[in-house]
PDB file of C-alpha atoms in Angstrom:
ATOM      1  CA  MET A   1      17.169 -37.799   9.999  1.00 87.00           C
ATOM      2  CA  ARG A   2      17.601 -34.107  11.233  1.00 89.00           C
ATOM      3  CA  ASP A   3      21.343 -34.406   9.976  1.00 93.00           C
ATOM      4  CA  ARG A   4      20.134 -35.413   6.492  1.00 95.00           C
ATOM      5  CA  PHE A   5      17.614 -32.558   6.382  1.00 97.00           C
ATOM      6  CA  LYS A   6      20.550 -30.120   7.425  1.00 97.00           C
ATOM      7  CA  GLN A   7      22.284 -31.052   4.052  1.00 97.00           C
ATOM      8  CA  ILE A   8      19.556 -30.169   1.636  1.00 98.00           C
ATOM      9  CA  THR A   9      19.769 -27.239  -0.951  1.00 98.00           C
ATOM     10  CA  THR A  10      17.533 -28.690  -3.555  1.00 98.00           C
ATOM     11  CA  PHE A  11      14.030 -30.091  -3.532  1.00 98.00           C
ATOM     12  CA  ILE A  12      12.702 -32.078  -6.611  1.00 98.00           C
ATOM     13  CA  PHE A  13       9.112 -32.974  -6.775  1.00 98.00           C
ATOM     14  CA  ASP A  14       6.897 -35.327  -8.876  1.00 97.00           C
ATOM     15  CA  VAL A  15       3.489 -33.667  -9.595  1.00 96.00           C
ATOM     16  CA  ASP A  16       0.570 -36.203  -9.588  1.00 95.00           C
ATOM     17  CA  GLY A  17       0.367 -37.831  -6.235  1.00 96.00           C
ATOM     18  CA  VAL A  18       2.821 -35.442  -4.691  1.00 97.00           C
ATOM     19  CA  LEU A  19       1.885 -31.887  -5.416  1.00 97.00           C
ATOM     20  CA  THR A  20      -1.731 -33.166  -6.207  1.00 96.00           C
ATOM     21  CA  ASP A  21      -3.744 -35.908  -4.661  1.00 94.00           C
ATOM     22  CA  GLY A  22      -3.549 -37.862  -7.799  1.00 91.00           C
ATOM     23  CA  THR A  23      -7.019 -37.211  -8.859  1.00 92.00           C
ATOM     24  CA  VAL A  24      -7.620 -36.258 -12.516  1.00 90.00           C
ATOM     25  CA  ASN A  25     -10.833 -34.437 -13.375  1.00 91.00           C
ATOM     26  CA  ALA A  26     -11.876 -35.040 -17.028  1.00 91.00           C
ATOM     27  CA  LEU A  27     -14.069 -32.414 -18.474  1.00 88.00           C
ATOM     28  CA  GLU A  28     -16.245 -32.687 -21.484  1.00 92.00           C
ATOM     29  CA  SER A  29     -14.005 -30.403 -23.336  1.00 89.00           C
ATOM     30  CA  GLY A  30     -11.209 -32.917 -22.960  1.00 86.00           C
ATOM     31  CA  GLU A  31      -9.221 -30.819 -20.325  1.00 85.00           C
ATOM     32  CA  GLN A  32      -7.826 -32.935 -17.609  1.00 87.00           C
ATOM     33  CA  TYR A  33      -7.251 -30.742 -14.564  1.00 87.00           C
ATOM     34  CA  ARG A  34      -5.637 -31.205 -11.113  1.00 91.00           C
ATOM     35  CA  THR A  35      -6.090 -29.687  -7.746  1.00 92.00           C
ATOM     36  CA  PHE A  36      -3.182 -28.206  -5.815  1.00 95.00           C
ATOM     37  CA  TYR A  37      -2.965 -27.570  -2.164  1.00 96.00           C
ATOM     38  CA  ILE A  38      -2.267 -23.951  -1.187  1.00 96.00           C
ATOM     39  CA  ARG A  39      -0.181 -24.736   1.782  1.00 97.00           C
ATOM     40  CA  ASP A  40       2.079 -26.800  -0.473  1.00 98.00           C
ATOM     41  CA  GLY A  41       2.525 -23.746  -2.590  1.00 97.00           C
ATOM     42  CA  TYR A  42       3.230 -21.492   0.294  1.00 97.00           C
ATOM     43  CA  GLY A  43       5.872 -23.832   1.368  1.00 97.00           C
ATOM     44  CA  ILE A  44       7.379 -23.892  -2.124  1.00 98.00           C
ATOM     45  CA  GLU A  45       7.301 -19.843  -2.142  1.00 96.00           C
ATOM     46  CA  GLN A  46       9.118 -19.789   1.220  1.00 96.00           C
ATOM     47  CA  ALA A  47      11.890 -22.288   0.022  1.00 97.00           C
ATOM     48  CA  ILE A  48      12.566 -20.194  -3.042  1.00 97.00           C
ATOM     49  CA  LYS A  49      12.824 -17.095  -1.056  1.00 96.00           C
ATOM     50  CA  ALA A  50      15.256 -18.747   1.355  1.00 96.00           C
ATOM     51  CA  GLY A  51      17.506 -19.613  -1.578  1.00 97.00           C
ATOM     52  CA  TYR A  52      16.786 -23.337  -2.169  1.00 98.00           C
ATOM     53  CA  ARG A  53      16.429 -24.826  -5.685  1.00 98.00           C
ATOM     54  CA  ILE A  54      13.119 -26.278  -6.610  1.00 98.00           C
ATOM     55  CA  ALA A  55      12.677 -28.527  -9.551  1.00 98.00           C
ATOM     56  CA  ILE A  56       9.828 -30.605 -11.053  1.00 97.00           C
ATOM     57  CA  ILE A  57      10.261 -33.913 -12.926  1.00 96.00           C
ATOM     58  CA  SER A  58       6.964 -35.150 -14.224  1.00 94.00           C
ATOM     59  CA  ALA A  59       5.925 -37.285 -17.157  1.00 90.00           C
ATOM     60  CA  GLY A  60       2.741 -35.393 -17.505  1.00 87.00           C
ATOM     61  CA  ASN A  61       2.650 -32.111 -19.528  1.00 87.00           C
ATOM     62  CA  GLN A  62      -0.580 -30.375 -18.882  1.00 88.00           C
ATOM     63  CA  VAL A  63      -0.548 -26.522 -19.742  1.00 89.00           C
ATOM     64  CA  GLY A  64      -2.666 -25.896 -16.576  1.00 90.00           C
ATOM     65  CA  VAL A  65       0.000 -27.712 -14.263  1.00 93.00           C
ATOM     66  CA  ARG A  66       2.814 -26.012 -16.036  1.00 94.00           C
ATOM     67  CA  ARG A  67       1.321 -22.430 -15.366  1.00 94.00           C
ATOM     68  CA  ARG A  68       0.701 -23.261 -11.759  1.00 96.00           C
ATOM     69  CA  LEU A  69       4.272 -24.236 -11.366  1.00 96.00           C
ATOM     70  CA  GLU A  70       5.470 -21.180 -13.167  1.00 97.00           C
ATOM     71  CA  PHE A  71       3.140 -18.890 -10.862  1.00 96.00           C
ATOM     72  CA  LEU A  72       5.126 -20.437  -7.928  1.00 96.00           C
ATOM     73  CA  LYS A  73       8.177 -19.201  -9.574  1.00 97.00           C
ATOM     74  CA  ILE A  74       9.607 -22.555 -10.117  1.00 98.00           C
ATOM     75  CA  LYS A  75      12.232 -22.211 -13.035  1.00 96.00           C
ATOM     76  CA  ASP A  76      13.406 -25.889 -13.487  1.00 97.00           C
ATOM     77  CA  ILE A  77      10.444 -27.666 -14.789  1.00 96.00           C
ATOM     78  CA  PHE A  78      11.067 -31.043 -16.734  1.00 95.00           C
ATOM     79  CA  MET A  79       7.712 -32.250 -17.956  1.00 94.00           C
ATOM     80  CA  GLY A  80       6.518 -34.502 -20.644  1.00 89.00           C
ATOM     81  CA  GLY A  81       9.141 -37.115 -20.926  1.00 82.00           C
ATOM     82  CA  PRO A  82       8.534 -40.841 -20.808  1.00 79.00           C
ATOM     83  CA  THR A  83       7.886 -42.242 -17.314  1.00 80.00           C
ATOM     84  CA  ASP A  84      10.829 -44.579 -17.814  1.00 81.00           C
ATOM     85  CA  GLN A  85      13.152 -41.627 -18.513  1.00 88.00           C
ATOM     86  CA  LYS A  86      12.584 -39.584 -15.362  1.00 93.00           C
ATOM     87  CA  VAL A  87      15.959 -40.648 -14.092  1.00 94.00           C
ATOM     88  CA  ASN A  88      17.624 -39.174 -17.117  1.00 94.00           C
ATOM     89  CA  ALA A  89      15.991 -35.650 -16.404  1.00 95.00           C
ATOM     90  CA  TYR A  90      17.235 -36.164 -12.895  1.00 96.00           C
ATOM     91  CA  ILE A  91      20.847 -36.820 -13.719  1.00 96.00           C
ATOM     92  CA  GLY A  92      20.769 -34.232 -16.517  1.00 95.00           C
ATOM     93  CA  TYR A  93      19.467 -31.443 -14.075  1.00 97.00           C
ATOM     94  CA  LEU A  94      22.154 -32.296 -11.345  1.00 97.00           C
ATOM     95  CA  THR A  95      24.864 -32.446 -14.004  1.00 97.00           C
ATOM     96  CA  ARG A  96      23.812 -29.179 -15.661  1.00 96.00           C
ATOM     97  CA  ASP A  97      23.842 -27.301 -12.339  1.00 97.00           C
ATOM     98  CA  GLY A  98      26.563 -28.942 -10.541  1.00 97.00           C
ATOM     99  CA  ILE A  99      24.319 -30.446  -7.756  1.00 98.00           C
ATOM    100  CA  ARG A 100      25.518 -33.229  -5.526  1.00 97.00           C
ATOM    101  CA  GLU A 101      23.034 -36.077  -4.791  1.00 97.00           C
ATOM    102  CA  GLU A 102      23.582 -35.689  -1.210  1.00 97.00           C
ATOM    103  CA  GLU A 103      22.064 -32.019  -1.145  1.00 98.00           C
ATOM    104  CA  VAL A 104      18.986 -33.376  -2.930  1.00 98.00           C
ATOM    105  CA  LEU A 105      15.626 -34.299  -1.436  1.00 98.00           C
ATOM    106  CA  TYR A 106      13.217 -36.093  -4.014  1.00 98.00           C
ATOM    107  CA  MET A 107       9.729 -36.740  -3.443  1.00 98.00           C
ATOM    108  CA  GLY A 108       7.778 -39.285  -5.558  1.00 97.00           C
ATOM    109  CA  ASP A 109       4.792 -41.412  -5.077  1.00 97.00           C
ATOM    110  CA  ASP A 110       4.585 -44.291  -7.607  1.00 96.00           C
ATOM    111  CA  LEU A 111       6.454 -46.594  -9.493  1.00 95.00           C
ATOM    112  CA  PRO A 112       8.007 -44.235 -12.235  1.00 94.00           C
ATOM    113  CA  ASP A 113       9.867 -42.468  -9.392  1.00 96.00           C
ATOM    114  CA  TYR A 114      11.297 -45.811  -8.012  1.00 96.00           C
ATOM    115  CA  GLU A 115      14.526 -45.640 -10.076  1.00 96.00           C
ATOM    116  CA  ILE A 116      15.506 -42.086  -8.664  1.00 97.00           C
ATOM    117  CA  LEU A 117      14.082 -42.825  -5.081  1.00 98.00           C
ATOM    118  CA  SER A 118      16.285 -46.073  -4.933  1.00 97.00           C
ATOM    119  CA  ARG A 119      19.487 -43.986  -5.336  1.00 96.00           C
ATOM    120  CA  LYS A 120      21.258 -44.134  -2.199  1.00 95.00           C
ATOM    121  CA  ALA A 121      22.997 -40.611  -1.918  1.00 96.00           C
ATOM    122  CA  LEU A 122      19.959 -38.465  -2.119  1.00 97.00           C
ATOM    123  CA  LEU A 123      17.166 -37.997   0.512  1.00 98.00           C
ATOM    124  CA  SER A 124      14.341 -40.132  -0.849  1.00 98.00           C
ATOM    125  CA  THR A 125      10.868 -39.071   0.458  1.00 98.00           C
ATOM    126  CA  CYS A 126       7.317 -39.678  -0.277  1.00 98.00           C
ATOM    127  CA  PRO A 127       3.798 -39.018   0.747  1.00 98.00           C
ATOM    128  CA  ALA A 128       2.058 -41.109   3.384  1.00 98.00           C
ATOM    129  CA  ASP A 129      -0.187 -42.599   0.608  1.00 98.00           C
ATOM    130  CA  ALA A 130       2.465 -43.535  -1.707  1.00 98.00           C
ATOM    131  CA  ALA A 131       2.716 -47.084  -3.291  1.00 97.00           C
ATOM    132  CA  ASP A 132       3.930 -49.633  -1.023  1.00 98.00           C
ATOM    133  CA  GLU A 133       7.105 -50.291  -3.236  1.00 98.00           C
ATOM    134  CA  ILE A 134       8.004 -46.590  -3.001  1.00 98.00           C
ATOM    135  CA  GLN A 135       7.506 -46.442   0.771  1.00 98.00           C
ATOM    136  CA  GLY A 136       9.790 -49.425   0.986  1.00 97.00           C
ATOM    137  CA  VAL A 137      12.904 -47.482  -0.580  1.00 98.00           C
ATOM    138  CA  CYS A 138      12.265 -44.153   1.071  1.00 98.00           C
ATOM    139  CA  ASP A 139      14.305 -42.603   3.791  1.00 98.00           C
ATOM    140  CA  TYR A 140      11.449 -40.442   5.094  1.00 98.00           C
ATOM    141  CA  ILE A 141       7.746 -41.016   4.651  1.00 98.00           C
ATOM    142  CA  SER A 142       5.595 -37.850   5.438  1.00 98.00           C
ATOM    143  CA  PRO A 143       2.657 -38.391   7.690  1.00 98.00           C
ATOM    144  CA  LYS A 144       0.774 -36.102   5.067  1.00 98.00           C
ATOM    145  CA  PRO A 145      -0.713 -37.578   2.050  1.00 98.00           C
ATOM    146  CA  GLY A 146       0.024 -36.298  -1.467  1.00 97.00           C
ATOM    147  CA  GLY A 147      -1.639 -33.229  -2.598  1.00 97.00           C
ATOM    148  CA  ARG A 148      -2.425 -32.444   1.037  1.00 97.00           C
ATOM    149  CA  GLY A 149       0.616 -31.087   2.809  1.00 98.00           C
ATOM    150  CA  ALA A 150       3.294 -33.681   2.117  1.00 98.00           C
ATOM    151  CA  VAL A 151       5.590 -31.223   0.075  1.00 98.00           C
ATOM    152  CA  ARG A 152       4.884 -28.468   2.875  1.00 98.00           C
ATOM    153  CA  ASP A 153       5.930 -31.269   5.376  1.00 98.00           C
ATOM    154  CA  VAL A 154       9.330 -31.935   3.971  1.00 98.00           C
ATOM    155  CA  ILE A 155      10.127 -28.272   3.222  1.00 98.00           C
ATOM    156  CA  GLU A 156       9.215 -27.404   6.731  1.00 97.00           C
ATOM    157  CA  GLN A 157      11.371 -30.216   8.106  1.00 97.00           C
ATOM    158  CA  VAL A 158      14.404 -29.019   6.058  1.00 98.00           C
ATOM    159  CA  MET A 159      14.056 -25.382   6.761  1.00 97.00           C
ATOM    160  CA  LYS A 160      13.488 -26.045  10.550  1.00 96.00           C
ATOM    161  CA  ALA A 161      16.505 -28.157  10.709  1.00 97.00           C
ATOM    162  CA  GLN A 162      18.441 -25.379   9.084  1.00 97.00           C
ATOM    163  CA  GLY A 163      17.011 -22.560  11.189  1.00 95.00           C
ATOM    164  CA  LYS A 164      15.347 -21.013   8.159  1.00 95.00           C
ATOM    165  CA  TRP A 165      11.560 -21.804   8.630  1.00 93.00           C
ATOM    166  CA  GLY A 166       9.482 -18.940  10.234  1.00 84.00           C
ATOM    167  CA  THR A 167      12.358 -16.358  10.345  1.00 80.00           C
ATOM    168  CA  TRP A 168       9.737 -13.869   8.787  1.00 73.00           C
ATOM    169  CA  LEU A 169       7.179 -14.135  11.717  1.00 77.00           C
ATOM    170  CA  LYS A 170       7.380 -11.294  14.148  1.00 64.00           C
ATOM    171  CA  HIS A 171       7.888 -12.227  17.857  1.00 60.00           C
ATOM    172  CA  GLY A 172       6.678 -10.427  20.825  1.00 51.00           C
ATOM    173  CA  GLY A 173       4.368  -7.918  19.157  1.00 46.00           C
ATOM    174  CA  SER A 174       0.701  -7.721  19.512  1.00 45.00           C
TER     175      SER A 174
END
């Protein structure tokens, strides 16, 4: 797996069940909000600083979610398409930016991600609590659940394999 992690230049994440724990809180106002895990956000920030591409492909299209992703400086956000069309957003993104599938790590958690995760060239990953069908097609299953460190886990795995994780830490000082 370490050799596969070394090839990655691009991370693509689903939102619900990956960047969040899949819980939707419905308020009386009609707003449906999600909760993000701060350590996943920190991992994304470090990956962007290190020059990795980060993209989001999600059928959901909530304003608050988009704002959180923009706050994290994610520029490639594909939200709001039909769940059965996620693969079109994926292929379009790769084609637009000239990205080879061998360079891509995709993390999804449920059946709308199945078509993408089944592609053999990319590194398919999922959280520990992903649907059984998704776990069955993934190359790597994070020991962390969605919305609680799965994103940080795969980012760390890739950056550590490439010698880029923790390079900002000071060594030997007090």
